[in-house]
JSON list of C-alpha atoms in Angstrom, two decimals:
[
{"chain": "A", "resi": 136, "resn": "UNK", "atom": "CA", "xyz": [139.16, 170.38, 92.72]},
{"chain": "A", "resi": 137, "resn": "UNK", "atom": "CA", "xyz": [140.10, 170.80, 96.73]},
{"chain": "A", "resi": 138, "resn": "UNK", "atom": "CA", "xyz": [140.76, 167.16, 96.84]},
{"chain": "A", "resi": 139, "resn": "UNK", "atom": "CA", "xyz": [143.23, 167.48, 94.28]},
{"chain": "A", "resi": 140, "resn": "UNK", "atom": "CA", "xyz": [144.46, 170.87, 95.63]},
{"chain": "A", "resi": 141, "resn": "UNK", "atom": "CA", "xyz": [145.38, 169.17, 98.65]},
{"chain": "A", "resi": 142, "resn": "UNK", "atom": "CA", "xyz": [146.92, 166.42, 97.15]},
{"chain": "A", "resi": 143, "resn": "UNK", "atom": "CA", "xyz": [149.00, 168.34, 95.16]},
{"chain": "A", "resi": 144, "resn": "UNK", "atom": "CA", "xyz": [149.44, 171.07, 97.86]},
{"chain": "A", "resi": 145, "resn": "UNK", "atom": "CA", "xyz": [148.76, 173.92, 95.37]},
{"chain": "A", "resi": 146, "resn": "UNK", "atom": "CA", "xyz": [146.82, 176.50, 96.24]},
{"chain": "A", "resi": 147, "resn": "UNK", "atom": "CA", "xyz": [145.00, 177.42, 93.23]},
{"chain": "A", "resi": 148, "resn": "UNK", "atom": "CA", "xyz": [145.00, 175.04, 90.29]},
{"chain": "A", "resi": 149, "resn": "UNK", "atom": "CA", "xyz": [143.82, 175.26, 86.32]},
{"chain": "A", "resi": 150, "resn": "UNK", "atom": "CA", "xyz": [141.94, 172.06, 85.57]},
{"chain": "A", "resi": 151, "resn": "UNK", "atom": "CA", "xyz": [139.73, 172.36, 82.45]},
{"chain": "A", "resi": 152, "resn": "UNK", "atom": "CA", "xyz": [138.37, 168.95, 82.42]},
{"chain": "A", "resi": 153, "resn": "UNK", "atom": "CA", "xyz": [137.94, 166.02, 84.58]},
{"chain": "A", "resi": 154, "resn": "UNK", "atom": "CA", "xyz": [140.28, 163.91, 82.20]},
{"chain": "A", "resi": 155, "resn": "UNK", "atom": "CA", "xyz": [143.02, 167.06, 83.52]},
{"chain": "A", "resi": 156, "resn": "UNK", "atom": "CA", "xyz": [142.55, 166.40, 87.04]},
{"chain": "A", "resi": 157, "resn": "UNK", "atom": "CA", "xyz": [142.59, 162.82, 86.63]},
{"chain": "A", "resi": 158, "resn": "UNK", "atom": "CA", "xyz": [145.73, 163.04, 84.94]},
{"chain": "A", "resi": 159, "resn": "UNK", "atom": "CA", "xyz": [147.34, 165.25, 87.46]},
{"chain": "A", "resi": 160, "resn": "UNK", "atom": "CA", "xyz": [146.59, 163.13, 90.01]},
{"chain": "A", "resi": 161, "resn": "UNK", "atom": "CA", "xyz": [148.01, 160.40, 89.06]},
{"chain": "A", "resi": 162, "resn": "UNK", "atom": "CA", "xyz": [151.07, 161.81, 88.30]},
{"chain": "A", "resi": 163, "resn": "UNK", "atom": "CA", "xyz": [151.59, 163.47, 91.21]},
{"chain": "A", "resi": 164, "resn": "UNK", "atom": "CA", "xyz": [150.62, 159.68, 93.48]},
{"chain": "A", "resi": 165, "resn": "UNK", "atom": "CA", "xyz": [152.40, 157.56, 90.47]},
{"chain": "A", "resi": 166, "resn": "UNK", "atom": "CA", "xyz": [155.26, 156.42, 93.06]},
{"chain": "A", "resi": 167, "resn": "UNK", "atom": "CA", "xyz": [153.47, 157.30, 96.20]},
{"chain": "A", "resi": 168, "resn": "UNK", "atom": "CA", "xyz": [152.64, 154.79, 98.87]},
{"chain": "A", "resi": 169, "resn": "UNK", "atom": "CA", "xyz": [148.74, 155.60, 99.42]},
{"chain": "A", "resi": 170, "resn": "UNK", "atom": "CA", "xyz": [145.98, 154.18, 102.03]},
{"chain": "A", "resi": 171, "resn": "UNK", "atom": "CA", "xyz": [142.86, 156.27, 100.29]},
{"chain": "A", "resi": 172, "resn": "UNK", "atom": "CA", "xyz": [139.21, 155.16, 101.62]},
{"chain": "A", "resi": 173, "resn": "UNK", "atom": "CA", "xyz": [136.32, 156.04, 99.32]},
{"chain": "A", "resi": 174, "resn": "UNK", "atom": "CA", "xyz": [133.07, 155.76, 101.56]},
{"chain": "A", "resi": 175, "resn": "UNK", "atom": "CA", "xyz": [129.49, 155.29, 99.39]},
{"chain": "A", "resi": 176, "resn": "UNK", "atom": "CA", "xyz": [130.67, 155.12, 95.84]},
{"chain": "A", "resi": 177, "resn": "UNK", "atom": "CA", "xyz": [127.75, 154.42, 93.97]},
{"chain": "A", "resi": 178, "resn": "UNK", "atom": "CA", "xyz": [128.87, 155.32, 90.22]},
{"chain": "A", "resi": 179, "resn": "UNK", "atom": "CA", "xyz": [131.95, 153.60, 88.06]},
{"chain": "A", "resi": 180, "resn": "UNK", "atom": "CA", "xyz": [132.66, 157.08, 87.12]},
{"chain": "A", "resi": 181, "resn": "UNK", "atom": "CA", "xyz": [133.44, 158.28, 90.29]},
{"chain": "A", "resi": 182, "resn": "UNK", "atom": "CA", "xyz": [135.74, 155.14, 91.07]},
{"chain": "A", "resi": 183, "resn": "UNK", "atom": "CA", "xyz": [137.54, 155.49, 87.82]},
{"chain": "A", "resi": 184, "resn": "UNK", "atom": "CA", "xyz": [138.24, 159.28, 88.13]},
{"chain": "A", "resi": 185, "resn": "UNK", "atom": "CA", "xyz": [139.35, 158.90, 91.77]},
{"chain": "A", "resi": 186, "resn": "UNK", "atom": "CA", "xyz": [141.82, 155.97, 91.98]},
{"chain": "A", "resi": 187, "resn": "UNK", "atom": "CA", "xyz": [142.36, 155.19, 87.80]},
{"chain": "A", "resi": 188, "resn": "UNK", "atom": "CA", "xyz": [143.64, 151.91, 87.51]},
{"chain": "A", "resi": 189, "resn": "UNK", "atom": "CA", "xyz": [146.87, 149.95, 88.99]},
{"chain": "A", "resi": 190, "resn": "UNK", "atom": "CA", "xyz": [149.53, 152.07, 87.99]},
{"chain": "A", "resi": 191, "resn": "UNK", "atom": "CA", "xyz": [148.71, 155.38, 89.58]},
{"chain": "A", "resi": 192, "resn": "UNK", "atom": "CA", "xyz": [149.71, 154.47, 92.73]},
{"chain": "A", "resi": 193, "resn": "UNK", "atom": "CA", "xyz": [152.96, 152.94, 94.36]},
{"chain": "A", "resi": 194, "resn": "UNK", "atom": "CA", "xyz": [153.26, 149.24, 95.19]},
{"chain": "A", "resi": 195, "resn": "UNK", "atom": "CA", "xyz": [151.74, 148.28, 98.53]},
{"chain": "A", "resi": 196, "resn": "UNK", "atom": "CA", "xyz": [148.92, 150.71, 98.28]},
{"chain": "A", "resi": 197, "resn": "UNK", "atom": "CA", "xyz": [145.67, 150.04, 99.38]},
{"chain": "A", "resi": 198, "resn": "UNK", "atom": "CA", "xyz": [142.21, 151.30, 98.35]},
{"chain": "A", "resi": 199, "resn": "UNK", "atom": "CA", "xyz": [139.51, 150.61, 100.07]},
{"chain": "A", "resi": 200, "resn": "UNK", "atom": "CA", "xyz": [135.74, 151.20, 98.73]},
{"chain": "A", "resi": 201, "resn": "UNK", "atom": "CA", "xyz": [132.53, 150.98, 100.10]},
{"chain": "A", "resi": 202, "resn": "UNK", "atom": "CA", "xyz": [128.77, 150.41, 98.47]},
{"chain": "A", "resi": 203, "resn": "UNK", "atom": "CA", "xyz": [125.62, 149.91, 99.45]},
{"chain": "A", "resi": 204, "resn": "UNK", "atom": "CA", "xyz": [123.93, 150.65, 96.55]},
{"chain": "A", "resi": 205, "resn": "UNK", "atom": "CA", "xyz": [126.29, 149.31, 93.79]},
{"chain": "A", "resi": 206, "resn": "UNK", "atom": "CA", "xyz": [128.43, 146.10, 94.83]},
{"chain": "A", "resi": 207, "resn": "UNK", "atom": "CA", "xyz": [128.69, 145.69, 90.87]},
{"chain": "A", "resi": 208, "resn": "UNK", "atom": "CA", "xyz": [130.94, 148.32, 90.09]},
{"chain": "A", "resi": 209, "resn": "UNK", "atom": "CA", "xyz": [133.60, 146.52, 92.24]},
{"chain": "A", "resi": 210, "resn": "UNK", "atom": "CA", "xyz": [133.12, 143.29, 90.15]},
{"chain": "A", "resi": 211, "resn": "UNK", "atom": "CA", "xyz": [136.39, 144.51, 88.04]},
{"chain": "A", "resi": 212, "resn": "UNK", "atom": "CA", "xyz": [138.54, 145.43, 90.99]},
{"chain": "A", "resi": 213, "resn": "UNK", "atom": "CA", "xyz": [141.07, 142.98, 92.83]},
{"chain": "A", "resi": 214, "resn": "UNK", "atom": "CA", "xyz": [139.14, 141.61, 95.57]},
{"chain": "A", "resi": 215, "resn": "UNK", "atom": "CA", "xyz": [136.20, 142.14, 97.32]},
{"chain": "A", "resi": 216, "resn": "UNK", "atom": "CA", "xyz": [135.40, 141.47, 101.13]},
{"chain": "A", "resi": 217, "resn": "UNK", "atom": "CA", "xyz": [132.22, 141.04, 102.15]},
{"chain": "A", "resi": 218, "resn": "UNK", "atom": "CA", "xyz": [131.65, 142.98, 105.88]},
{"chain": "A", "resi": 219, "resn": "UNK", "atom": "CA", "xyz": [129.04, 142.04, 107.80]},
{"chain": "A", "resi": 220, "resn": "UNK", "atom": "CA", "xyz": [126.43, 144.27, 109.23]},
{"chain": "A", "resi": 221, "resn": "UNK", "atom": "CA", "xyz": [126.86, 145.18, 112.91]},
{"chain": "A", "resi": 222, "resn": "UNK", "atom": "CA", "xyz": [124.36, 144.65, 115.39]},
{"chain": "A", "resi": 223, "resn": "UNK", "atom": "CA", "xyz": [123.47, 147.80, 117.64]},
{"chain": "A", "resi": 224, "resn": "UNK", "atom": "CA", "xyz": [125.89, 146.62, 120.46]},
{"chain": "A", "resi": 225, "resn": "UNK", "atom": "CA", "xyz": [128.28, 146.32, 118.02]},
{"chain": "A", "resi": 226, "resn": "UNK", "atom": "CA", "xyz": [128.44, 149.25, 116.29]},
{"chain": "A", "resi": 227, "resn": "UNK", "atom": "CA", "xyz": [128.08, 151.70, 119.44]},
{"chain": "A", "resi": 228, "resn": "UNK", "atom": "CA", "xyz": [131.43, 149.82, 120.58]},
{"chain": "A", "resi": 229, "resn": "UNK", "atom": "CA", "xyz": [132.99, 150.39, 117.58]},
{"chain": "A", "resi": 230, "resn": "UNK", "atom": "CA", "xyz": [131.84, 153.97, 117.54]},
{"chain": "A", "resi": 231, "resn": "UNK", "atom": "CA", "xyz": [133.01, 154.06, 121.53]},
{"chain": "A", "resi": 232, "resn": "UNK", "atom": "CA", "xyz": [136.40, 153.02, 120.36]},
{"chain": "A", "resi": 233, "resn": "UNK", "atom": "CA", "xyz": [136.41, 155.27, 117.54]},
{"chain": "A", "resi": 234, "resn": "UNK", "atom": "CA", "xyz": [135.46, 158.37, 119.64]},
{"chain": "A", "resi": 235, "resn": "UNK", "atom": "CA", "xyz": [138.47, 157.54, 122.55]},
{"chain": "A", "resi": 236, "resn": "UNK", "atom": "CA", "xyz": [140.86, 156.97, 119.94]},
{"chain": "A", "resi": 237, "resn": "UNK", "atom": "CA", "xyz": [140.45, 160.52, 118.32]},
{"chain": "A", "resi": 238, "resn": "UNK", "atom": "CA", "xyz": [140.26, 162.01, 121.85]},
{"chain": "A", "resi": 239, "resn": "UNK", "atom": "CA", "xyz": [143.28, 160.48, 122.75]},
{"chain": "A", "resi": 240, "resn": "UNK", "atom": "CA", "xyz": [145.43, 161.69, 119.86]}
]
């Protein structure tokens, strides 16, 4: 409910169901130009009631999902890109970078 709260930027909303609020979101992102990162998805249900299918969002978009759990649930999506797992070194740079990037802006 705050996720779509914020997307809509409405302060108090009347959803009844989940089917509501999945409508309502995609309405309100049906022409919209979105980057949205879901992090741990481990259910199709979750996937399905936060980015729908194709045409809730505008063209270009770009969703980006990650699993560890449940790299099946992406079999039906457009593609899939493996990453790699990151060795210590790697990751504490990444996590350096990370950390002076937000400092800096």
């Amino acid at each position: 409910m705050k996720l779509l709260s914020q997307i809509l930027k409405q302060q108090s909303l009347n959803v009844v169901s989940s089917n509501e609020g999945a409508q309502k979101m995609s309405s309100a992102l049906r022409c919209k130009k979105v980057s949205i990162v879901l992090d741990d998805v481990d259910n199709d249900s979750q996937l399905e009631y936060l980015v729908g299918g194709r045409g809730w969002f505008g063209d270009e978009s770009r969703i980006i999902t990650t699993t560890s759990r449940n790299s099946d649930l992406l079999q039906k999506h457009d593609e899939i890109y493996r990453v790699p797992e990151l060795s210590i070194d790697e990751a504490l740079e990444l996590f350096q970078l990370a950390r002076l990037s937000e400092r800096d802006s």
